């Protein structure tokens, strides 16, 4: 699908956060129906929660502990819980990074774009569908920092759970783990101003 046939990303259209989340959730429900490629597997000892937990522990130390121990402990707790809940039979081919910048507006009706958007740049690995929803929940740092972060994040989580049928607890735990790992990863990449809001919001949600 040539990108020239698509419009701007959802992130640039000024849509309210809840409308964005509902559209992303609808796109994901359709994307999760994509059949697994033959031979696509995942080693339970190297699945996403374990790898993110290892990343959090390593980067927190190497970056000089840029957030509180409480935040890291909660992220590692959730990593362990999501790893323990791993079930290959429940895995789907996840997008992997379904944020509003990776959902482009369609300029004409087409199959699979009933919401007016299509996903681009998928990672396409096997994981719990709650992982994708955790990525959606991970964002919205500006709104969380400007309001009642805990209440707002919980309401977003409840919305995603209601629209997807996926357990809110799993979405919340993946979302927190993604929030902390993303903040640390982006800071390690050299973009402190972009990574810091993820860690600041994690402090409010821990």
Coordinates of C-alpha atoms in Angstrom, one line a residue:
X1 CA 0.0 0.0 0.0
X2 CA 1.8 3.2 -1.1
X3 CA 1.9 5.9 1.6
X4 CA 1.1 8.5 -1.1
X5 CA -2.4 7.0 -1.1
X6 CA -2.9 7.7 2.6
X7 CA -3.5 10.9 4.5
X8 CA -2.0 12.3 7.7
X9 CA -1.5 10.3 10.9
X10 CA -4.3 10.3 13.5
X11 CA -1.9 12.0 15.9
X12 CA -2.0 15.2 13.8
X13 CA -5.8 15.5 13.4
X14 CA -6.7 16.9 16.8
X15 CA -9.1 14.1 17.6
X16 CA -10.1 13.8 21.3
X17 CA -8.1 11.2 23.2
X18 CA -11.1 8.8 23.7
X19 CA -12.0 9.0 20.0
X20 CA -8.5 8.1 19.1
X21 CA -8.4 5.2 21.5
X22 CA -11.8 3.9 20.2
X23 CA -10.5 4.0 16.6
X24 CA -7.2 2.4 17.5
X25 CA -9.0 -0.4 19.4
X26 CA -11.3 -1.1 16.4
X27 CA -8.2 -1.3 14.1
X28 CA -6.6 -3.7 16.5
X29 CA -9.6 -6.0 16.8
X30 CA -9.4 -6.4 13.0
X31 CA -5.6 -6.7 12.9
X32 CA -5.7 -9.5 15.5
X33 CA -7.6 -11.6 13.1
X34 CA -4.7 -11.9 10.7
X35 CA -3.6 -15.5 10.6
X36 CA -0.2 -16.5 12.0
X37 CA 2.4 -17.1 9.4
X38 CA 3.5 -20.7 9.3
X39 CA 6.4 -21.3 11.7
X40 CA 5.8 -18.0 13.6
X41 CA 6.5 -18.9 17.2
X42 CA 7.7 -17.3 20.4
X43 CA 10.0 -18.8 23.1
X44 CA 8.3 -18.4 26.5
X45 CA 11.7 -17.6 28.0
X46 CA 12.2 -14.7 25.6
X47 CA 8.6 -13.3 25.3
X48 CA 7.9 -9.6 25.4
X49 CA 7.3 -9.2 29.2
X50 CA 10.6 -10.8 30.1
X51 CA 12.5 -8.8 27.5
X52 CA 11.0 -5.5 28.7
X53 CA 11.7 -6.4 32.3
X54 CA 15.3 -7.0 31.5
X55 CA 15.5 -3.8 29.6
X56 CA 14.0 -1.8 32.5
X57 CA 16.4 -3.2 35.0
X58 CA 19.5 -2.7 32.8
X59 CA 18.7 0.9 31.6
X60 CA 17.6 2.1 35.0
X61 CA 21.1 1.2 36.4
X62 CA 23.1 2.4 33.3
X63 CA 21.3 5.7 33.2
X64 CA 21.9 6.5 36.8
X65 CA 18.5 5.6 38.1
X66 CA 16.5 8.4 36.4
X67 CA 13.2 7.5 38.1
X68 CA 12.3 6.2 41.6
X69 CA 12.9 2.7 42.8
X70 CA 9.2 2.4 43.4
X71 CA 8.4 2.9 39.7
X72 CA 11.0 0.3 38.6
X73 CA 9.8 -2.2 41.2
X74 CA 6.2 -1.8 40.0
X75 CA 7.3 -2.2 36.4
X76 CA 9.3 -5.3 37.2
X77 CA 6.4 -6.7 39.2
X78 CA 4.1 -6.3 36.2
X79 CA 6.7 -7.8 33.9
X80 CA 6.8 -10.9 36.1
X81 CA 3.0 -11.1 36.2
X82 CA 2.6 -10.8 32.5
X83 CA 5.4 -13.3 31.8
X84 CA 3.7 -15.8 34.3
X85 CA 0.4 -15.3 32.4
X86 CA 2.0 -16.1 29.0
X87 CA -0.2 -18.5 27.0
X88 CA 0.8 -19.3 23.5
X89 CA -2.8 -20.3 22.7
X90 CA -4.0 -16.8 23.5
X91 CA -1.3 -15.1 21.5
X92 CA -2.2 -13.2 18.3
X93 CA -0.1 -11.4 15.7
X94 CA 0.1 -8.0 17.4
X95 CA 1.0 -4.7 15.7
X96 CA 3.6 -4.0 18.4
X97 CA 3.5 -0.2 18.2
X98 CA -0.1 0.9 17.6
X99 CA 0.1 4.5 18.5
X100 CA -1.7 7.4 16.8
X101 CA 1.3 8.2 14.7
X102 CA 1.2 4.8 13.1
X103 CA -2.5 5.0 12.1
X104 CA -2.9 7.0 8.8
X105 CA -6.1 8.4 7.4
X106 CA -7.4 6.7 4.3
X107 CA -8.3 9.1 1.5
X108 CA -10.9 6.8 0.0
X109 CA -13.0 3.9 1.3
X110 CA -11.2 0.6 1.3
X111 CA -11.7 -2.8 2.9
X112 CA -10.4 -2.9 6.4
X113 CA -10.5 0.8 7.0
X114 CA -14.0 1.2 8.2
X115 CA -12.7 3.6 10.9
X116 CA -11.1 5.8 8.3
X117 CA -7.6 4.7 9.2
X118 CA -5.1 2.0 8.5
X119 CA -2.1 0.9 10.5
X120 CA 1.5 1.2 9.1
X121 CA 4.9 0.0 10.3
X122 CA 3.8 -3.1 12.2
X123 CA 6.3 -5.2 14.2
X124 CA 4.1 -8.3 13.8
X125 CA 5.2 -10.7 16.6
X126 CA 3.2 -13.1 18.7
X127 CA 1.9 -11.7 22.0
X128 CA -1.1 -11.3 24.3
X129 CA -3.5 -8.9 22.6
X130 CA -3.4 -6.9 25.9
X131 CA 0.1 -5.9 24.9
X132 CA -1.1 -3.8 22.0
X133 CA -3.7 -2.1 24.2
X134 CA -1.0 -1.4 26.8
X135 CA 0.9 0.5 24.1
X136 CA -2.2 2.5 23.4
X137 CA -2.6 3.2 27.1
X138 CA 1.1 4.1 27.4
X139 CA 0.7 7.5 25.6
X140 CA -1.4 10.6 26.5
X141 CA 1.3 11.9 28.8
X142 CA 0.3 15.5 28.4
X143 CA -3.3 14.9 29.5
X144 CA -2.2 12.8 32.5
X145 CA 0.3 15.4 33.7
X146 CA -2.3 18.2 33.4
X147 CA -5.1 16.4 35.3
X148 CA -5.9 13.6 37.8
X149 CA -3.4 11.2 36.3
X150 CA -4.6 8.0 38.1
X151 CA -8.3 8.6 37.5
X152 CA -7.8 9.6 33.9
X153 CA -5.5 6.6 33.1
X154 CA -7.9 4.2 34.8
X155 CA -10.8 5.6 32.7
X156 CA -8.8 5.2 29.5
X157 CA -8.0 1.6 30.6
X158 CA -11.6 0.8 31.2
X159 CA -12.5 2.2 27.8
X160 CA -10.0 0.0 26.1
X161 CA -11.2 -3.0 28.0
X162 CA -14.8 -2.4 27.2
X163 CA -14.2 -1.9 23.5
X164 CA -11.9 -4.9 23.2
X165 CA -13.2 -7.5 25.6
X166 CA -9.6 -7.8 27.0
X167 CA -9.1 -7.8 30.8
X168 CA -8.4 -4.3 32.2
X169 CA -5.8 -5.6 34.6
X170 CA -3.7 -7.0 31.8
X171 CA -4.0 -3.8 29.8
X172 CA -3.0 -1.7 32.9
X173 CA 0.0 -3.9 33.6
X174 CA 1.3 -3.9 30.1
X175 CA 0.6 -0.1 29.8
X176 CA 2.7 0.7 32.9
X177 CA 5.5 -1.6 31.8
X178 CA 5.5 0.0 28.4
X179 CA 5.4 3.5 29.9
X180 CA 8.5 2.9 32.0
X181 CA 10.5 0.9 29.4
X182 CA 9.7 3.5 26.7
X183 CA 10.8 6.4 28.9
X184 CA 14.1 4.7 29.8
X185 CA 14.7 3.6 26.2
X186 CA 14.1 7.1 24.7
X187 CA 16.3 8.7 27.3
X188 CA 19.0 6.2 26.6
X189 CA 18.6 7.1 22.9
X190 CA 19.4 10.7 23.8
X191 CA 16.0 12.3 23.8
X192 CA 15.5 13.3 27.4
X193 CA 12.8 15.8 26.7
X194 CA 10.7 13.1 25.0
X195 CA 11.4 10.3 27.4
X196 CA 10.9 12.2 30.7
X197 CA 7.1 12.6 30.5
X198 CA 6.7 8.8 30.4
X199 CA 8.7 8.5 33.6
X200 CA 7.0 11.5 35.2
X201 CA 3.6 10.0 34.6
X202 CA 4.8 6.6 35.8
X203 CA 5.6 8.3 39.1
X204 CA 2.0 9.4 39.4
X205 CA 0.6 6.0 38.5
X206 CA 2.9 3.8 40.6

